[in-house]
């Protein structure tokens, strides 16, 4: 694959992007699987659109898209498919359908017997954020089971995760694709000890595992009938569609999982069939490339205007940054254009009172994805209209800005004298032209949340194809884990010279010594 910067189509695209403007007079809407995407706040021009089409062709995007959707091994550094779409397909392959039925049967039985008032979901990263997001989005009303999420290796996490629960009525869900993640195994050991300490007669009978490594789960002690399959062709951060969501089905209901499958499958169909000009994931990807690799914005802000979506940002942080945080292309050549942005954010309107000052008047600023639901699930119209008004207003302020004269007139109108107005106005100018996309969900439902998450999954895949990077591996997470193992050995065996790593920098060496003293 030709490095991006050497592609003439890239030169044309970036030139057109530099010349393009945000056209405030033109409404640019794309309908995608019940979602409405408004790109009016992104740069656009006929030249940029033409260049985008040529760039997609130069990158043989359609061929690659088919390879992705048909489960070919496009994750070349791990020689695997990235076939998360198959997990939510209306008519999946037999083994996926069989596993889906095994999970549903387990849920039906647990519900019929009213077992497990408490669920402790132990998992981290892709085995955690999606379930947290879903349970917190849909589980805040009418449920009789309560869920505790334990991910961090910090013992305070498992301590609060198990606090005040009845061990005899608690199900422990161990979610781990690899069944080898240190945090998850340590927390699972603690949970099993807790069950045993409470004289639970069959501790393992209250433990289920969701994993692509069933043998390891068996050896750990999970009964085979309570091991639910994940496949190595599903990336952890793309696994919310799998049995990992068993906890949501228990905590809320199975309809939530089925609804998310339906919404995401509809987005898969849109992604595959809609022409690129009217294709939500592709248009989001192109806008992201302009903002990141042409205009040089270092980050992307996600602003979900819905208190129920408090975990959307960390979910998308992993999805985006673990996928696109790459600085070499698929051949291993160093990238010479910026790739995946830092992703950050917080629900609106909290974010307005936290960091929107920076978004409005900071020297860098950042593109913003505003996410909002047209309809609320409560009856307080004034609350919802205020939420919608704030979302549109913040977006408007970033788009149109406020120039010096407007600010000065404002100061004069507030009674300031001309000199003070001249001075103050400079502090009140808003640059404007700050790019953003508005994503409108008719309401927050499993269907629309499924569609929203699939939208971002496909956007990321498109961006990776255009940059020429592999979005489905995450080699960068291993080095720190390996160093942690060595340092842990040193902390646990201070008197064993063989366990003392000798390649460490002075500072790490010092603190290992300090921390060894404390034990
Ligand atoms: O360390 C990163 C990572 O491998 C993620 O990709 C993954 O979602 C998470 O850790 C948890 O991994 P597992 O599901 O194998 O325990």
Coordinates of C-alpha atoms and ligand atoms in Angstrom, one line a residue:
X1 CA 0.0 0.0 0.0
X2 CA 1.4 3.4 -1.0
X3 CA 2.1 5.6 2.0
X4 CA -0.6 8.2 2.2
X5 CA 1.5 11.3 1.7
X6 CA 2.8 9.9 -1.6
X7 CA -0.7 9.5 -3.0
X8 CA -1.5 12.3 -5.5
X9 CA -5.1 11.8 -4.4
X10 CA -4.0 12.7 -0.8
X11 CA -2.3 15.9 -2.0
X12 CA -5.5 16.9 -3.9
X13 CA -7.6 16.1 -0.8
X14 CA -5.5 18.0 1.6
X15 CA -5.3 21.1 -0.7
X16 CA -9.1 21.0 -1.1
X17 CA -9.5 20.7 2.6
X18 CA -7.3 23.7 3.3
X19 CA -9.4 25.8 0.8
X20 CA -12.8 24.5 1.9
X21 CA -14.9 26.4 4.5
X22 CA -17.7 25.6 6.9
X23 CA -20.7 26.8 4.9
X24 CA -23.2 28.1 7.5
X25 CA -25.9 28.5 4.8
X26 CA -25.9 24.9 3.8
X27 CA -27.6 22.1 5.7
X28 CA -25.8 18.8 5.3
X29 CA -27.7 15.9 6.7
X30 CA -27.1 12.2 6.4
X31 CA -29.6 9.6 7.6
X32 CA -28.0 6.4 8.9
X33 CA -30.0 3.6 10.6
X34 CA -32.4 5.9 12.5
X35 CA -29.7 8.4 13.3
X36 CA -29.5 11.9 11.7
X37 CA -25.9 13.1 11.2
X38 CA -25.5 16.9 10.6
X39 CA -22.2 17.7 9.0
X40 CA -23.1 21.4 8.4
X41 CA -20.4 22.3 10.9
X42 CA -17.6 20.6 9.0
X43 CA -15.6 22.0 6.1
X44 CA -17.0 21.2 2.7
X45 CA -16.7 22.1 -1.0
X46 CA -17.3 20.5 -4.3
X47 CA -13.6 20.1 -4.8
X48 CA -13.2 18.4 -1.4
X49 CA -16.1 16.0 -2.2
X50 CA -14.5 15.1 -5.5
X51 CA -11.1 14.6 -4.0
X52 CA -12.6 12.4 -1.3
X53 CA -14.1 10.1 -3.9
X54 CA -10.8 9.8 -5.6
X55 CA -9.0 9.1 -2.4
X56 CA -11.5 6.3 -1.5
X57 CA -10.9 4.8 -4.9
X58 CA -7.2 5.1 -4.7
X59 CA -7.4 3.2 -1.4
X60 CA -9.6 0.6 -3.0
X61 CA -12.0 1.2 -0.2
X62 CA -14.9 -0.9 -1.4
X63 CA -12.8 -4.0 -1.9
X64 CA -11.4 -3.6 1.6
X65 CA -14.9 -3.0 3.0
X66 CA -16.1 -6.3 1.5
X67 CA -13.1 -8.1 3.0
X68 CA -13.9 -6.6 6.4
X69 CA -17.6 -7.5 6.3
X70 CA -17.0 -11.0 4.9
X71 CA -14.6 -11.9 7.7
X72 CA -11.4 -12.1 5.8
X73 CA -8.2 -11.8 7.8
X74 CA -7.7 -8.1 7.3
X75 CA -6.1 -7.8 10.8
X76 CA -2.8 -8.7 9.2
X77 CA -0.5 -8.4 12.1
X78 CA -2.5 -10.9 14.0
X79 CA -3.6 -12.8 10.9
X80 CA -7.2 -12.7 12.0
X81 CA -10.6 -11.4 10.7
X82 CA -12.3 -8.5 12.5
X83 CA -15.8 -9.9 12.2
X84 CA -17.7 -8.2 15.0
X85 CA -20.5 -7.6 12.5
X86 CA -21.2 -11.3 12.4
X87 CA -22.0 -11.3 16.1
X88 CA -25.0 -9.0 15.4
X89 CA -26.0 -10.3 12.0
X90 CA -29.7 -11.2 11.7
X91 CA -28.8 -14.6 10.4
X92 CA -25.3 -15.3 11.8
X93 CA -23.2 -18.4 11.2
X94 CA -24.2 -21.5 13.0
X95 CA -21.6 -21.3 15.9
X96 CA -22.6 -17.7 16.6
X97 CA -26.3 -18.6 16.6
X98 CA -25.7 -21.6 18.8
X99 CA -23.7 -19.5 21.4
X100 CA -26.4 -16.8 21.3
X101 CA -29.0 -19.4 22.2
X102 CA -26.8 -20.9 25.0
X103 CA -26.6 -17.4 26.5
X104 CA -30.3 -16.8 26.2
X105 CA -31.1 -20.1 27.7
X106 CA -28.9 -19.3 30.7
X107 CA -30.7 -15.9 31.1
X108 CA -34.1 -17.5 30.8
X109 CA -33.3 -20.0 33.5
X110 CA -31.8 -17.4 35.8
X111 CA -34.9 -15.2 35.4
X112 CA -37.3 -18.1 35.8
X113 CA -35.6 -19.2 39.0
X114 CA -35.2 -15.5 40.1
X115 CA -31.5 -16.4 40.9
X116 CA -28.7 -13.9 41.4
X117 CA -29.9 -10.7 42.9
X118 CA -26.3 -9.5 42.7
X119 CA -24.0 -9.6 39.7
X120 CA -20.3 -8.8 40.0
X121 CA -19.0 -8.2 36.4
X122 CA -15.2 -8.6 36.4
X123 CA -13.5 -7.4 33.3
X124 CA -11.4 -4.5 31.9
X125 CA -11.2 -2.5 28.7
X126 CA -13.4 -4.0 26.0
X127 CA -14.6 -6.6 28.5
X128 CA -16.0 -3.8 30.7
X129 CA -16.8 -0.4 29.1
X130 CA -19.5 -1.6 26.8
X131 CA -21.4 -3.4 29.5
X132 CA -21.1 -0.5 31.9
X133 CA -22.3 1.8 29.1
X134 CA -25.3 -0.4 28.3
X135 CA -26.4 -1.1 32.0
X136 CA -26.0 2.6 32.9
X137 CA -27.9 3.7 29.8
X138 CA -30.9 1.4 30.3
X139 CA -30.7 0.0 33.8
X140 CA -31.5 3.0 35.9
X141 CA -35.1 2.1 36.4
X142 CA -37.2 -1.0 37.2
X143 CA -34.6 -3.7 37.8
X144 CA -34.3 -6.2 40.7
X145 CA -30.8 -7.3 40.1
X146 CA -27.9 -4.9 40.9
X147 CA -24.6 -4.9 39.1
X148 CA -21.2 -4.1 40.4
X149 CA -18.4 -3.6 37.9
X150 CA -14.8 -4.5 38.9
X151 CA -12.0 -3.7 36.5
X152 CA -9.1 -2.0 38.2
X153 CA -6.3 -4.1 39.8
X154 CA -6.4 -1.7 42.8
X155 CA -7.8 -3.7 45.7
X156 CA -10.1 -0.9 46.6
X157 CA -12.1 -1.7 43.5
X158 CA -12.8 -5.3 44.4
X159 CA -13.4 -4.3 48.0
X160 CA -16.2 -1.9 47.0
X161 CA -17.3 -4.3 44.3
X162 CA -18.1 -7.0 46.9
X163 CA -19.1 -4.8 49.8
X164 CA -22.5 -5.6 51.4
X165 CA -23.4 -8.2 48.8
X166 CA -25.0 -11.5 49.8
X167 CA -22.4 -14.1 48.6
X168 CA -25.1 -16.8 48.4
X169 CA -27.1 -14.8 45.9
X170 CA -24.3 -13.4 43.8
X171 CA -23.2 -14.4 40.3
X172 CA -19.6 -13.6 39.3
X173 CA -19.2 -12.9 35.6
X174 CA -15.5 -13.1 34.5
X175 CA -15.3 -11.4 31.1
X176 CA -11.9 -11.8 29.4
X177 CA -11.2 -12.5 25.8
X178 CA -7.7 -13.8 26.6
X179 CA -8.5 -15.1 30.1
X180 CA -5.0 -13.9 30.8
X181 CA -5.4 -10.3 31.9
X182 CA -3.8 -9.7 35.3
X183 CA -6.5 -7.4 36.6
X184 CA -9.3 -9.8 35.8
X185 CA -7.6 -12.9 37.1
X186 CA -6.6 -11.3 40.4
X187 CA -10.0 -9.9 40.9
X188 CA -11.6 -13.2 40.0
X189 CA -9.4 -15.0 42.5
X190 CA -10.5 -12.5 45.2
X191 CA -14.2 -13.0 44.3
X192 CA -13.9 -16.8 44.5
X193 CA -12.1 -16.5 47.9
X194 CA -15.0 -14.3 49.0
X195 CA -17.5 -16.9 48.0
X196 CA -15.5 -19.6 49.8
X197 CA -15.1 -17.5 52.9
X198 CA -18.9 -17.2 53.1
X199 CA -19.2 -21.0 52.9
X200 CA -20.9 -20.9 49.6
X201 CA -21.3 -24.7 49.0
X202 CA -20.4 -24.5 45.2
X203 CA -18.4 -21.4 44.6
X204 CA -17.6 -22.3 41.0
X205 CA -21.3 -22.9 40.4
X206 CA -21.8 -19.1 40.9
X207 CA -19.1 -18.1 38.4
X208 CA -19.5 -17.8 34.6
X209 CA -16.8 -16.9 32.1
X210 CA -17.0 -15.2 28.7
X211 CA -13.8 -15.8 26.8
X212 CA -12.0 -16.8 23.6
X213 CA -9.8 -19.0 25.8
X214 CA -12.2 -21.6 27.3
X215 CA -9.4 -24.0 28.2
X216 CA -7.8 -21.4 30.5
X217 CA -11.2 -20.8 32.1
X218 CA -11.7 -24.5 32.6
X219 CA -8.3 -24.8 34.2
X220 CA -9.1 -21.9 36.5
X221 CA -12.1 -23.8 37.6
X222 CA -15.1 -22.5 35.7
X223 CA -17.5 -25.4 34.8
X224 CA -17.7 -25.9 31.0
X225 CA -21.4 -25.4 31.0
X226 CA -20.8 -21.9 32.4
X227 CA -18.2 -20.8 29.8
X228 CA -19.6 -18.7 27.0
X229 CA -17.6 -18.3 23.8
X230 CA -15.9 -15.3 22.3
X231 CA -13.8 -15.8 19.1
X232 CA -10.3 -14.5 18.4
X233 CA -11.8 -12.8 15.3
X234 CA -13.6 -10.4 17.6
X235 CA -11.4 -7.5 19.0
X236 CA -12.0 -6.9 22.7
X237 CA -13.1 -3.3 22.0
X238 CA -15.5 -4.6 19.4
X239 CA -16.9 -7.4 21.7
X240 CA -20.0 -5.7 23.2
X241 CA -22.1 -7.6 20.7
X242 CA -21.0 -11.0 22.2
X243 CA -21.8 -12.9 25.3
X244 CA -19.9 -10.2 27.2
X245 CA -23.3 -8.4 27.3
X246 CA -24.7 -11.3 29.3
X247 CA -24.5 -9.1 32.4
X248 CA -26.8 -6.5 30.7
X249 CA -29.3 -9.2 29.7
X250 CA -29.4 -10.3 33.4
X251 CA -29.4 -6.8 34.9
X252 CA -31.8 -5.2 32.5
X253 CA -33.2 -7.7 30.0
X254 CA -32.4 -9.7 26.9
X255 CA -34.3 -7.3 24.7
X256 CA -31.6 -4.7 25.3
X257 CA -29.0 -7.0 23.7
X258 CA -31.3 -8.0 20.9
X259 CA -32.2 -4.3 20.3
X260 CA -28.5 -3.3 20.1
X261 CA -27.9 -6.1 17.6
X262 CA -30.7 -4.9 15.5
X263 CA -29.6 -1.2 15.5
X264 CA -26.0 -2.1 14.8
X265 CA -26.9 -4.5 12.1
X266 CA -29.0 -1.7 10.5
X267 CA -25.9 0.5 10.6
X268 CA -23.8 -2.4 9.0
X269 CA -26.3 -2.5 6.1
X270 CA -26.2 1.3 5.8
X271 CA -22.4 1.2 5.8
X272 CA -22.3 -1.4 3.1
X273 CA -25.1 -0.1 0.8
X274 CA -25.2 3.7 1.1
X275 CA -23.2 5.6 -1.5
X276 CA -20.2 7.2 0.2
X277 CA -21.6 10.8 -0.2
X278 CA -24.6 9.7 1.9
X279 CA -22.8 7.2 4.1
X280 CA -22.6 8.2 7.8
X281 CA -19.4 6.3 8.8
X282 CA -17.6 7.4 5.6
X283 CA -18.6 11.1 6.0
X284 CA -17.6 11.0 9.7
X285 CA -14.2 9.4 8.7
X286 CA -13.5 12.0 6.0
X287 CA -14.4 14.9 8.4
X288 CA -12.0 13.4 10.9
X289 CA -9.2 13.1 8.4
X290 CA -9.6 16.8 7.5
X291 CA -9.6 17.9 11.1
X292 CA -6.7 15.6 12.2
X293 CA -4.4 15.1 9.3
X294 CA -4.9 18.4 7.4
X295 CA -6.0 21.0 10.0
X296 CA -3.9 19.4 12.7
X297 CA -6.4 19.3 15.5
X298 CA -4.8 17.0 18.1
X299 CA -7.9 15.8 19.7
X300 CA -11.6 15.0 19.3
X301 CA -14.1 15.9 21.9
X302 CA -17.2 13.8 22.4
X303 CA -20.2 15.6 24.0
X304 CA -23.1 13.3 24.7
X305 CA -26.0 15.5 25.8
X306 CA -27.6 12.8 27.9
X307 CA -26.7 11.9 31.5
X308 CA -27.4 8.2 30.8
X309 CA -24.4 8.2 28.4
X310 CA -21.8 8.9 31.0
X311 CA -19.7 5.9 29.9
X312 CA -19.9 6.7 26.2
X313 CA -16.7 8.7 26.3
X314 CA -14.5 6.1 27.9
X315 CA -16.0 3.5 25.6
X316 CA -15.1 5.6 22.6
X317 CA -11.7 6.4 24.0
X318 CA -10.8 2.8 23.9
X319 CA -12.5 2.1 20.6
X320 CA -10.8 5.1 18.9
X321 CA -7.5 5.4 20.6
X322 CA -6.6 1.6 20.9
X323 CA -7.6 1.3 17.2
X324 CA -6.0 4.5 15.7
X325 CA -3.2 5.1 18.1
X326 CA -0.6 3.9 15.6
X327 CA 2.4 5.6 14.1
X328 CA 3.4 3.1 11.5
X329 CA 1.4 1.9 8.5
X330 CA 0.5 -1.7 7.7
X331 CA 3.9 -2.2 6.0
X332 CA 5.6 -0.9 9.2
X333 CA 6.7 2.4 7.6
X334 CA 6.6 5.5 9.9
X335 CA 3.4 7.6 9.3
X336 CA 4.2 11.1 8.1
X337 CA 0.6 12.5 8.6
X338 CA -1.0 12.6 12.1
X339 CA -3.3 9.6 12.8
X340 CA -5.8 8.9 15.6
X341 CA -6.6 12.0 17.7
X342 CA -6.8 12.0 21.5
X343 CA -10.5 11.4 22.4
X344 CA -11.9 13.0 25.4
X345 CA -15.2 14.4 26.7
X346 CA -18.0 14.4 29.2
X347 CA -21.8 14.5 29.1
X348 CA -23.5 17.9 28.4
X349 CA -24.3 20.1 30.2
X350 CA -21.7 19.1 32.8
X351 CA -19.0 19.6 30.2
X352 CA -20.1 23.2 29.7
X353 CA -19.1 24.0 33.3
X354 CA -15.9 22.0 33.1
X355 CA -13.9 22.6 29.9
X356 CA -16.0 24.3 27.3
X357 CA -14.1 27.5 28.0
X358 CA -11.1 25.7 26.4
X359 CA -13.3 24.5 23.5
X360 CA -14.6 28.1 22.9
X361 CA -11.5 30.2 23.5
X362 CA -8.5 27.9 24.0
X363 CA -5.6 28.3 21.5
X364 CA -6.1 24.8 20.0
X365 CA -9.8 24.0 20.4
X366 CA -11.0 20.6 19.1
X367 CA -13.6 19.2 16.8
X368 CA -16.7 18.1 18.7
X369 CA -19.1 15.3 18.2
X370 CA -22.4 16.4 19.8
X371 CA -24.7 13.5 20.5
X372 CA -28.3 14.2 21.5
X373 CA -31.7 12.5 21.8
X374 CA -34.7 14.3 20.3
X375 CA -37.0 12.6 22.8
X376 CA -36.5 12.0 26.5
X377 CA -37.7 9.1 28.6
X378 CA -39.0 11.4 31.4
X379 CA -42.0 13.8 31.4
X380 CA -40.1 17.0 32.4
X381 CA -40.3 18.8 29.1
X382 CA -38.6 21.9 30.4
X383 CA -35.5 19.8 31.4
X384 CA -35.3 18.3 27.9
X385 CA -36.0 21.5 26.0
X386 CA -33.2 23.1 28.1
X387 CA -30.9 20.3 27.3
X388 CA -31.6 20.5 23.6
X389 CA -31.2 24.3 23.7
X390 CA -27.9 24.1 25.4
X391 CA -26.6 21.5 22.9
X392 CA -27.6 23.6 19.9
X393 CA -26.3 26.8 21.5
X394 CA -22.9 25.5 22.4
X395 CA -22.6 24.2 18.8
X396 CA -23.8 27.5 17.4
X397 CA -21.2 29.5 19.4
X398 CA -18.4 27.2 18.2
X399 CA -19.6 27.5 14.6
X400 CA -20.4 31.2 14.2
X401 CA -18.2 32.6 16.9
X402 CA -18.4 36.2 18.1
X403 CA -16.2 38.9 16.5
X404 CA -14.6 42.0 18.2
X405 CA -17.4 44.4 17.2
X406 CA -20.1 42.1 18.5
X407 CA -18.2 41.7 21.8
X408 CA -17.5 45.4 22.0
X409 CA -21.2 46.3 21.4
X410 CA -22.1 43.8 24.1
X411 CA -19.7 45.5 26.6
X412 CA -21.1 48.9 25.7
X413 CA -24.6 47.6 26.2
X414 CA -23.6 46.5 29.6
X415 CA -22.6 50.0 30.4
X416 CA -18.8 49.8 30.1
X417 CA -17.0 52.9 28.9
X418 CA -15.5 52.7 25.3
X419 CA -11.9 52.1 26.5
X420 CA -13.0 49.4 28.9
X421 CA -15.2 47.9 26.2
X422 CA -12.2 47.9 23.7
X423 CA -10.1 46.0 26.3
X424 CA -12.8 43.6 27.6
X425 CA -14.1 42.8 24.1
X426 CA -10.8 41.3 23.2
X427 CA -11.3 38.7 26.0
X428 CA -14.8 38.0 24.8
X429 CA -14.1 37.2 21.1
X430 CA -15.0 33.7 20.0
X431 CA -13.0 32.5 17.0
X432 CA -15.9 30.5 15.5
X433 CA -15.4 28.0 12.6
X434 CA -14.7 25.3 15.2
X435 CA -15.7 22.1 13.4
X436 CA -18.4 19.8 14.8
X437 CA -20.8 17.1 13.9
X438 CA -24.3 16.8 15.5
X439 CA -25.6 13.2 15.9
X440 CA -29.3 13.1 16.6
X441 CA -30.9 9.9 18.0
X442 CA -34.8 9.9 17.8
X443 CA -34.5 8.7 21.4
X444 CA -32.1 6.6 23.5
X445 CA -33.0 3.0 22.9
X446 CA -31.0 -0.3 22.5
X447 CA -31.5 0.1 18.8
X448 CA -30.2 3.6 18.5
X449 CA -27.3 2.9 20.9
X450 CA -26.4 -0.1 18.8
X451 CA -26.5 2.0 15.7
X452 CA -24.4 4.7 17.3
X453 CA -21.6 2.4 18.5
X454 CA -21.5 0.6 15.1
X455 CA -21.3 4.1 13.4
X456 CA -18.0 4.8 15.3
X457 CA -16.7 1.3 14.7
X458 CA -17.1 1.7 10.9
X459 CA -15.8 5.3 11.0
X460 CA -12.6 4.1 12.6
X461 CA -12.2 1.3 10.0
X462 CA -12.6 3.8 7.1
X463 CA -10.1 6.2 8.7
X464 CA -7.6 3.4 9.2
X465 CA -8.0 2.3 5.6
X466 CA -7.3 5.8 4.3
X467 CA -4.3 6.3 6.6
X468 CA -3.1 2.8 5.8
X469 CA -2.8 1.6 9.4
X470 CA -4.2 -1.6 11.0
X471 CA -7.0 -0.6 13.5
X472 CA -7.5 -4.1 14.8
X473 CA -4.3 -4.8 16.8
X474 CA -2.9 -3.2 19.9
X475 CA 0.7 -4.2 20.3
X476 CA 1.5 -1.1 22.3
X477 CA -0.3 -2.4 25.4
X478 CA 2.0 -5.3 25.9
X479 CA 5.3 -3.6 26.8
X480 CA 4.0 -1.9 30.0
X481 CA 2.3 -5.1 31.1
X482 CA 5.6 -7.1 30.7
X483 CA 7.6 -4.4 32.6
X484 CA 4.9 -4.5 35.3
X485 CA 5.3 -8.3 35.7
X486 CA 9.1 -7.8 36.2
X487 CA 8.6 -5.0 38.7
X488 CA 5.9 -7.0 40.6
X489 CA 8.4 -9.9 40.9
X490 CA 10.9 -7.5 42.4
X491 CA 8.4 -6.1 44.8
X492 CA 7.2 -9.6 45.9
X493 CA 10.8 -11.0 46.3
X494 CA 12.9 -8.1 47.6
X495 CA 15.6 -10.5 48.9
X496 CA 15.9 -12.5 45.7
X497 CA 18.6 -11.0 43.5
X498 CA 17.3 -13.0 40.5
X499 CA 14.0 -11.1 40.7
X500 CA 15.6 -7.6 40.7
X501 CA 15.4 -6.2 37.2
X502 CA 18.8 -4.6 36.3
X503 CA 17.9 -2.6 33.3
X504 CA 15.8 0.0 35.0
X505 CA 16.3 3.8 35.1
X506 CA 17.5 5.4 38.4
X507 CA 14.0 6.7 39.3
X508 CA 12.2 3.3 38.8
X509 CA 15.0 1.6 40.6
X510 CA 14.7 4.1 43.5
X511 CA 10.9 3.6 43.9
X512 CA 11.1 -0.2 43.7
X513 CA 13.5 0.1 46.7
X514 CA 11.1 2.5 48.4
X515 CA 8.1 0.3 47.8
X516 CA 9.9 -2.8 48.9
X517 CA 10.7 -1.1 52.2
X518 CA 7.0 -0.5 52.9
X519 CA 6.1 -4.2 52.7
Ligands
LIG1 O1 -4.7 -4.2 27.4 C1 -5.6 -3.9 26.5 C2 -6.6 -5.0 26.3 O2 -6.0 -6.1 25.7 C3 -7.8 -4.6 25.5 O3 -7.6 -4.6 24.1 C4 -8.9 -5.5 26.0 O4 -10.1 -5.0 25.7 C5 -8.5 -5.5 27.5 O5 -7.1 -5.4 27.5 C6 -9.0 -6.7 28.2 O6 -8.5 -7.9 27.6 P1 -9.3 -9.3 27.9 O7 -10.7 -9.2 27.5 O8 -8.4 -10.3 27.2 O9 -9.1 -9.5 29.4

